[in-house]
Tab-separated table of C-alpha atoms and ligand atoms in Angstrom:
chain	number	residue	atom	x	y	z
G	1	UNK	CA	-0.028	-0.002	0.019
G	2	UNK	CA	1.331	3.418	-0.980
G	3	UNK	CA	0.701	4.756	2.528
G	4	UNK	CA	3.218	2.374	3.888
G	5	UNK	CA	6.179	3.487	1.875
G	6	UNK	CA	8.755	4.889	4.167
G	7	UNK	CA	10.127	8.370	3.652
G	8	UNK	CA	13.513	8.364	2.001
G	9	UNK	CA	14.850	11.475	3.833
G	10	UNK	CA	13.498	10.111	7.189
G	11	UNK	CA	15.314	6.896	6.545
G	12	UNK	CA	18.517	8.918	6.097
G	13	UNK	CA	17.875	11.519	8.813
G	14	UNK	CA	20.784	10.430	10.870
G	15	UNK	CA	23.134	10.347	7.908
G	16	UNK	CA	22.667	13.300	5.677
G	17	UNK	CA	19.860	15.329	3.909
G	18	UNK	CA	18.431	13.808	0.784
G	19	UNK	CA	17.893	16.363	-2.068
G	20	UNK	CA	16.184	16.460	-5.341
G	21	UNK	CA	16.795	18.779	-8.343
G	22	UNK	CA	13.610	20.599	-9.219
G	23	UNK	CA	12.188	22.996	-11.651
G	24	UNK	CA	9.654	25.883	-11.215
G	25	UNK	CA	7.216	23.408	-12.661
G	26	UNK	CA	8.133	20.193	-10.908
G	27	UNK	CA	7.566	21.825	-7.506
G	28	UNK	CA	3.964	21.543	-8.525
G	29	UNK	CA	3.873	18.342	-10.663
G	30	UNK	CA	6.067	16.450	-8.228
G	31	UNK	CA	5.022	18.112	-5.068
G	32	UNK	CA	3.849	15.019	-3.132
G	33	UNK	CA	7.010	13.133	-3.693
G	34	UNK	CA	9.204	16.153	-2.857
G	35	UNK	CA	7.365	16.764	0.330
G	36	UNK	CA	7.447	13.228	1.549
G	37	UNK	CA	10.840	12.021	0.506
G	38	UNK	CA	13.207	14.999	0.181
G	39	UNK	CA	14.691	17.394	2.696
G	40	UNK	CA	16.650	19.482	0.291
G	41	UNK	CA	16.164	20.897	-3.238
G	42	UNK	CA	18.368	22.290	-5.888
G	43	UNK	CA	17.027	24.412	-8.860
G	44	UNK	CA	17.994	22.496	-12.076
G	45	UNK	CA	18.215	25.659	-14.176
G	46	UNK	CA	16.424	28.539	-12.574
G	47	UNK	CA	19.377	30.069	-10.860
G	48	UNK	CA	21.754	29.786	-13.817
G	49	UNK	CA	23.142	32.970	-15.362
G	50	UNK	CA	21.042	32.633	-18.568
G	51	UNK	CA	17.970	32.197	-16.527
G	52	UNK	CA	18.267	35.155	-14.188
G	53	UNK	CA	20.050	37.631	-16.368
G	54	UNK	CA	19.480	36.706	-19.992
G	55	UNK	CA	20.249	40.124	-21.497
G	56	UNK	CA	22.244	42.935	-19.796
G	57	UNK	CA	19.172	44.986	-18.845
G	58	UNK	CA	16.780	42.059	-17.948
G	59	UNK	CA	16.704	40.287	-14.595
G	60	UNK	CA	14.110	37.646	-13.910
G	61	UNK	CA	13.761	35.993	-10.564
G	62	UNK	CA	10.165	34.726	-10.861
G	63	UNK	CA	11.195	31.073	-11.118
G	64	UNK	CA	14.224	31.011	-8.811
G	65	UNK	CA	12.116	32.848	-6.227
G	66	UNK	CA	9.278	30.325	-6.531
G	67	UNK	CA	11.722	27.487	-5.774
G	68	UNK	CA	13.278	29.409	-2.844
G	69	UNK	CA	9.919	30.040	-1.546
G	70	UNK	CA	8.881	26.451	-1.857
G	71	UNK	CA	11.998	25.323	0.131
G	72	UNK	CA	11.212	27.861	2.884
G	73	UNK	CA	7.521	27.115	3.083
G	74	UNK	CA	8.228	23.413	3.504
G	75	UNK	CA	11.272	23.534	5.828
G	76	UNK	CA	13.592	22.169	3.199
G	77	UNK	CA	17.296	23.046	2.540
G	78	UNK	CA	18.163	24.943	-0.636
G	79	UNK	CA	21.343	24.403	-2.471
G	80	UNK	CA	22.175	27.293	-4.702
G	81	UNK	CA	23.330	26.180	-8.274
G	82	UNK	CA	25.322	27.546	-10.023
G	83	UNK	CA	27.256	30.881	-10.075
G	84	UNK	CA	30.062	30.487	-12.575
G	85	UNK	CA	29.939	27.925	-15.397
G	86	UNK	CA	30.938	27.766	-19.076
G	87	UNK	CA	27.472	26.716	-20.115
G	88	UNK	CA	24.071	28.442	-19.809
G	89	UNK	CA	25.889	31.859	-19.537
G	90	UNK	CA	24.643	34.349	-22.180
G	91	UNK	CA	26.991	35.558	-24.775
G	92	UNK	CA	26.525	39.212	-23.797
G	93	UNK	CA	28.425	38.660	-20.536
G	94	UNK	CA	31.741	38.045	-22.547
G	95	UNK	CA	31.311	40.960	-24.954
G	96	UNK	CA	31.193	44.668	-25.049
G	97	UNK	CA	28.352	46.636	-26.729
G	98	UNK	CA	30.152	46.540	-30.112
G	99	UNK	CA	30.590	42.750	-30.007
G	100	UNK	CA	34.259	42.835	-29.239
G	101	UNK	CA	35.483	40.782	-26.290
G	102	UNK	CA	34.938	42.191	-22.865
G	103	UNK	CA	38.100	43.225	-20.904
G	104	UNK	CA	39.399	41.509	-17.861
G	105	UNK	CA	38.071	44.191	-15.667
G	106	UNK	CA	34.664	44.342	-17.295
G	107	UNK	CA	34.226	40.546	-16.985
G	108	UNK	CA	35.318	40.613	-13.402
G	109	UNK	CA	32.753	43.300	-12.555
G	110	UNK	CA	30.052	41.417	-14.295
G	111	UNK	CA	30.979	38.185	-12.519
G	112	UNK	CA	31.123	40.029	-9.180
G	113	UNK	CA	27.654	41.718	-9.766
G	114	UNK	CA	26.131	38.468	-10.848
G	115	UNK	CA	27.500	36.640	-7.739
G	116	UNK	CA	26.424	39.365	-5.341
G	117	UNK	CA	23.007	39.730	-6.882
G	118	UNK	CA	22.177	36.029	-6.422
G	119	UNK	CA	23.981	35.287	-3.185
G	120	UNK	CA	22.504	38.339	-1.457
G	121	UNK	CA	19.053	37.667	-2.872
G	122	UNK	CA	19.027	34.118	-1.374
G	123	UNK	CA	21.036	35.001	1.708
G	124	UNK	CA	19.599	33.063	4.639
G	125	UNK	CA	17.671	30.852	2.235
G	126	UNK	CA	20.319	29.022	0.230
G	127	UNK	CA	22.607	27.404	2.816
G	128	UNK	CA	25.185	26.540	0.230
G	129	UNK	CA	26.197	27.388	-3.348
G	130	UNK	CA	27.942	25.649	-6.195
G	131	UNK	CA	30.192	28.559	-6.913
G	132	UNK	CA	32.102	27.057	-9.742
G	133	UNK	CA	31.002	24.204	-11.973
G	134	UNK	CA	33.218	22.008	-14.183
G	135	UNK	CA	36.227	24.300	-14.418
G	136	UNK	CA	38.919	21.586	-14.949
G	137	UNK	CA	39.543	20.081	-18.347
G	138	UNK	CA	37.469	16.849	-18.812
G	139	UNK	CA	39.520	15.005	-21.414
G	140	UNK	CA	42.989	15.620	-22.599
G	141	UNK	CA	45.959	17.068	-20.857
G	142	UNK	CA	44.931	20.631	-19.958
G	143	UNK	CA	44.574	21.348	-16.294
G	144	UNK	CA	41.896	24.088	-16.360
G	145	UNK	CA	39.056	23.978	-18.950
G	146	UNK	CA	39.467	26.542	-21.701
G	147	UNK	CA	36.517	28.769	-21.140
G	148	UNK	CA	35.708	32.428	-21.789
G	149	UNK	CA	36.175	33.074	-18.033
G	150	UNK	CA	39.722	31.604	-18.120
G	151	UNK	CA	40.540	33.173	-21.471
G	152	UNK	CA	39.446	36.685	-20.500
G	153	UNK	CA	40.158	36.900	-16.785
G	154	UNK	CA	42.943	34.384	-16.348
G	155	UNK	CA	43.117	31.487	-13.796
G	156	UNK	CA	42.488	33.839	-10.812
G	157	UNK	CA	38.860	34.066	-11.967
G	158	UNK	CA	38.313	31.020	-9.834
G	159	UNK	CA	39.555	32.357	-6.481
G	160	UNK	CA	37.736	35.608	-7.269
G	161	UNK	CA	34.470	33.740	-7.695
G	162	UNK	CA	34.768	32.094	-4.267
G	163	UNK	CA	35.871	35.414	-2.651
G	164	UNK	CA	32.907	37.374	-4.114
G	165	UNK	CA	30.392	34.728	-3.037
G	166	UNK	CA	32.006	34.644	0.496
G	167	UNK	CA	31.762	38.552	0.625
G	168	UNK	CA	28.044	38.356	-0.244
G	169	UNK	CA	27.078	35.838	2.446
G	170	UNK	CA	29.898	34.709	4.855
G	171	UNK	CA	27.612	32.021	6.185
G	172	UNK	CA	27.068	30.284	2.944
G	173	UNK	CA	29.013	27.031	2.322
G	174	UNK	CA	30.780	27.315	-0.935
G	175	UNK	CA	31.386	24.274	-3.238
G	176	UNK	CA	33.388	23.353	-6.258
G	177	UNK	CA	31.216	20.993	-8.307
G	178	UNK	CA	32.181	18.605	-11.106
G	179	UNK	CA	31.382	15.442	-13.117
G	180	UNK	CA	33.461	12.395	-14.102
G	181	UNK	CA	34.784	12.957	-10.664
G	182	UNK	CA	35.588	9.276	-10.195
G	183	UNK	CA	37.842	8.998	-13.191
G	184	UNK	CA	41.463	8.971	-11.957
G	185	UNK	CA	42.830	11.699	-14.309
G	186	UNK	CA	39.950	14.053	-13.779
G	187	UNK	CA	40.203	13.392	-10.052
G	188	UNK	CA	43.769	14.538	-10.016
G	189	UNK	CA	42.833	17.860	-11.599
G	190	UNK	CA	39.980	18.386	-9.126
G	191	UNK	CA	42.117	17.538	-6.223
G	192	UNK	CA	44.898	19.876	-7.521
G	193	UNK	CA	42.465	22.752	-7.847
G	194	UNK	CA	40.939	22.369	-4.423
G	195	UNK	CA	44.350	21.925	-2.877
G	196	UNK	CA	45.623	25.046	-4.495
G	197	UNK	CA	42.564	27.032	-3.445
G	198	UNK	CA	42.965	25.988	0.070
G	199	UNK	CA	46.749	26.786	0.143
G	200	UNK	CA	45.718	30.337	-0.861
G	201	UNK	CA	43.067	30.418	1.880
G	202	UNK	CA	40.254	30.826	-0.638
G	203	UNK	CA	36.952	30.371	1.007
G	204	UNK	CA	35.957	26.909	-0.266
G	205	UNK	CA	33.981	24.676	2.046
G	206	UNK	CA	33.241	21.616	0.166
G	207	UNK	CA	33.504	19.402	-2.994
G	208	UNK	CA	30.330	18.608	-5.024
G	209	UNK	CA	30.599	15.281	-6.760
G	210	UNK	CA	27.867	15.295	-9.397
G	211	UNK	CA	27.409	11.468	-9.577
G	212	UNK	CA	25.994	11.134	-13.093
G	213	UNK	CA	26.754	7.451	-13.195
G	214	UNK	CA	25.257	4.351	-14.948
G	215	UNK	CA	24.541	0.762	-14.034
G	216	UNK	CA	27.723	-0.135	-15.935
G	217	UNK	CA	30.328	2.459	-14.622
G	218	UNK	CA	31.997	3.560	-12.521
G	219	UNK	CA	32.303	0.561	-10.407
G	220	UNK	CA	31.611	0.530	-6.674
G	221	UNK	CA	35.367	-0.003	-5.988
G	222	UNK	CA	36.319	3.021	-8.123
G	223	UNK	CA	33.694	5.052	-6.371
G	224	UNK	CA	34.997	3.969	-3.023
G	225	UNK	CA	38.438	4.732	-3.944
G	226	UNK	CA	37.558	8.273	-5.216
G	227	UNK	CA	35.488	8.999	-2.079
G	228	UNK	CA	38.477	7.958	0.139
G	229	UNK	CA	40.840	10.188	-1.747
G	230	UNK	CA	38.444	13.224	-1.747
G	231	UNK	CA	37.656	12.651	1.966
G	232	UNK	CA	41.434	12.775	2.678
G	233	UNK	CA	41.431	16.505	1.720
G	234	UNK	CA	39.450	17.219	4.975
G	235	UNK	CA	36.594	18.960	3.313
G	236	UNK	CA	32.902	17.969	3.403
G	237	UNK	CA	31.733	16.231	0.371
G	238	UNK	CA	28.286	16.221	-1.244
G	239	UNK	CA	26.807	14.118	-3.962
G	240	UNK	CA	25.156	16.835	-5.852
G	241	UNK	CA	23.513	15.499	-8.966
G	242	UNK	CA	23.126	11.665	-8.560
G	243	UNK	CA	21.417	9.615	-11.128
G	244	UNK	CA	22.139	6.133	-12.453
G	245	UNK	CA	21.514	5.663	-16.221
G	246	UNK	CA	20.470	2.205	-17.403
G	247	UNK	CA	22.690	2.678	-20.529
G	248	UNK	CA	26.377	2.733	-21.054
G	249	UNK	CA	27.417	6.232	-22.308
G	250	UNK	CA	28.228	4.995	-25.832
G	251	UNK	CA	24.913	3.056	-26.252
G	252	UNK	CA	23.059	4.954	-28.997
G	253	UNK	CA	19.670	3.019	-28.895
G	254	UNK	CA	16.740	5.370	-28.935
G	255	UNK	CA	14.040	2.750	-29.481
G	256	UNK	CA	13.616	1.445	-25.926
G	257	UNK	CA	10.259	2.539	-24.583
G	258	UNK	CA	10.522	0.792	-21.213
G	259	UNK	CA	13.542	-0.388	-19.299
G	260	UNK	CA	14.291	-4.247	-19.396
G	261	UNK	CA	13.914	-6.184	-16.174
G	262	UNK	CA	17.625	-6.810	-16.352
G	263	UNK	CA	18.317	-3.110	-16.332
G	264	UNK	CA	15.962	-2.482	-13.306
G	265	UNK	CA	17.744	-5.299	-11.416
G	266	UNK	CA	21.210	-3.971	-12.061
G	267	UNK	CA	20.102	-0.475	-11.285
G	268	UNK	CA	18.675	-1.608	-7.898
G	269	UNK	CA	21.868	-3.392	-7.116
G	270	UNK	CA	23.931	-0.337	-7.973
G	271	UNK	CA	21.825	2.065	-6.010
G	272	UNK	CA	21.862	-0.251	-2.996
G	273	UNK	CA	25.733	-0.406	-3.147
G	274	UNK	CA	26.143	3.239	-3.828
G	275	UNK	CA	24.070	4.224	-0.796
G	276	UNK	CA	25.839	1.688	1.379
G	277	UNK	CA	29.058	3.461	0.464
G	278	UNK	CA	27.526	6.882	1.207
G	279	UNK	CA	26.488	5.687	4.663
G	280	UNK	CA	30.009	4.471	5.278
G	281	UNK	CA	31.266	7.940	4.419
G	282	UNK	CA	28.634	9.608	6.644
G	283	UNK	CA	31.307	11.607	8.547
G	284	UNK	CA	32.374	13.358	5.496
G	285	UNK	CA	29.323	13.348	3.197
G	286	UNK	CA	26.975	16.173	4.220
G	287	UNK	CA	24.333	15.808	1.507
G	288	UNK	CA	23.054	13.547	-1.235
G	289	UNK	CA	20.948	15.067	-4.109
G	290	UNK	CA	19.377	13.200	-6.919
G	291	UNK	CA	19.259	15.154	-10.279
G	292	UNK	CA	15.496	14.879	-10.545
G	293	UNK	CA	12.537	13.479	-8.645
G	294	UNK	CA	11.042	10.716	-10.832
G	295	UNK	CA	11.828	9.109	-14.193
G	296	UNK	CA	9.101	11.134	-16.114
G	297	UNK	CA	11.374	14.164	-15.814
G	298	UNK	CA	15.149	13.834	-16.199
G	299	UNK	CA	17.812	15.547	-18.201
G	300	UNK	CA	19.068	12.009	-19.156
G	301	UNK	CA	16.122	11.654	-21.589
G	302	UNK	CA	18.283	13.636	-23.982
G	303	UNK	CA	21.754	13.277	-22.698
G	304	UNK	CA	24.137	12.239	-23.982
G	305	UNK	CA	21.956	10.721	-26.762
G	306	UNK	CA	19.152	13.002	-28.082
G	307	UNK	CA	15.875	11.252	-28.054
G	308	UNK	CA	16.989	8.361	-25.890
G	309	UNK	CA	14.711	7.620	-22.972
G	310	UNK	CA	16.337	6.706	-19.642
G	311	UNK	CA	15.136	5.643	-16.207
G	312	UNK	CA	17.815	6.912	-13.883
G	313	UNK	CA	15.965	7.794	-10.613
G	314	UNK	CA	14.296	6.194	-7.640
G	315	UNK	CA	10.681	6.745	-8.612
G	316	UNK	CA	9.101	5.734	-11.948
G	317	UNK	CA	7.083	7.538	-14.657
G	318	UNK	CA	3.996	7.213	-12.442
G	319	UNK	CA	5.878	8.426	-9.366
G	320	UNK	CA	5.762	5.127	-7.802
G	321	UNK	CA	8.860	3.822	-5.896
G	322	UNK	CA	10.986	1.473	-7.962
G	323	UNK	CA	13.001	-1.476	-6.724
G	324	UNK	CA	15.999	0.829	-6.601
G	325	UNK	CA	14.122	2.917	-4.014
G	326	UNK	CA	13.457	0.024	-1.728
G	327	UNK	CA	17.029	-1.111	-1.818
G	328	UNK	CA	18.133	2.376	-0.731
G	329	UNK	CA	15.783	2.672	2.262
G	330	UNK	CA	16.010	-0.932	3.418
G	331	UNK	CA	19.266	-1.267	5.204
D	1	HAH	C1	25.404	18.904	-15.093
D	1	HAH	N1	26.465	18.803	-15.999
D	1	HAH	C2	25.204	20.325	-14.644
D	1	HAH	O1	26.015	20.623	-13.489
D	1	HAH	C3	23.848	20.679	-14.352
D	1	HAH	O2	23.715	22.063	-14.067
D	1	HAH	C4	22.934	20.366	-15.604
D	1	HAH	O3	21.539	20.671	-15.407
D	1	HAH	C5	23.096	18.926	-15.945
D	1	HAH	C6	24.231	18.336	-15.649
D	1	HAH	C7	26.860	17.458	-16.439
D	1	HAH	C8	27.409	17.356	-17.643
D	1	HAH	C9	27.308	18.282	-18.679
D	1	HAH	O4	26.494	19.346	-18.579
D	1	HAH	C10	27.959	18.150	-19.988
D	1	HAH	C11	28.723	17.107	-20.211
D	1	HAH	C12	28.932	16.160	-19.166
D	1	HAH	C13	28.231	16.358	-17.996
């Protein structure tokens, strides 16, 4: 009976808050699941640069405010996402009025204004922020990702971003957030970045591990090894965007309209083991957020393969708990 389903966040109360990424729409369409199972929310897109400040003269906070209000009205934590990123940032930010590139000083001013506007607006509402997303190179041998931020400002854009956020709200916990965080080469770069920032006394308070994984990879042993290495830095860790795709990254099938039994079985086993690990790292993990609420609404439906459906979350298309859910709460 539906009434007997335990609450996910209550089951994890003594470990860490359990979050869900939401949209201004999903706080209505997925309201019941959110209120029952989640103690934290993250706006998927609504606080990104292109959402709140699409043109130089236009600010829009309608959607981001509605999410912050929802968190407050229901006693949920709010994770701010995301202040500085190479994606979903409008072109105008990097240009002058005549279309020529912005100068270092102009871009720093714009970055500062953006960070101050958001962090001040949600001060006392967002307890933490993903200050910087995906700033190290993903493939290849570069250390830092070659973005407009890096190109125009130089590598100190990173410490400036954290400093501006800290100035705007000294109580907010500031995170560096990234994906492919388990892969050894990427891990080295993330650890190097965080270590360098701390050596300079930059206000960084945690590492966000996105956790966009699949039933095939990374392995539990690899995740364990990565958590151990990140934990050794002595900063809190959060799993910020967890989902477990039923496909391998390179699987190009778009014809599957329902997951196979085998996929759901492997996913349940993976979710069980992943949460078992998270519980073991309870001293260092201060939050686990899923990147969505139920399978009917997930960014994975189009990523990395356009038109491919996926079933990466704990609740199904009809908002019913999946086997994966029961394996996570029964321990
Ligand atoms: C995440 N990136 C972003 O942090 C989040 O803001 C977005 O909504 C979805 C996923 C993951 C990612 C990507 O954007 C591009 C390539 C690989 C991974």
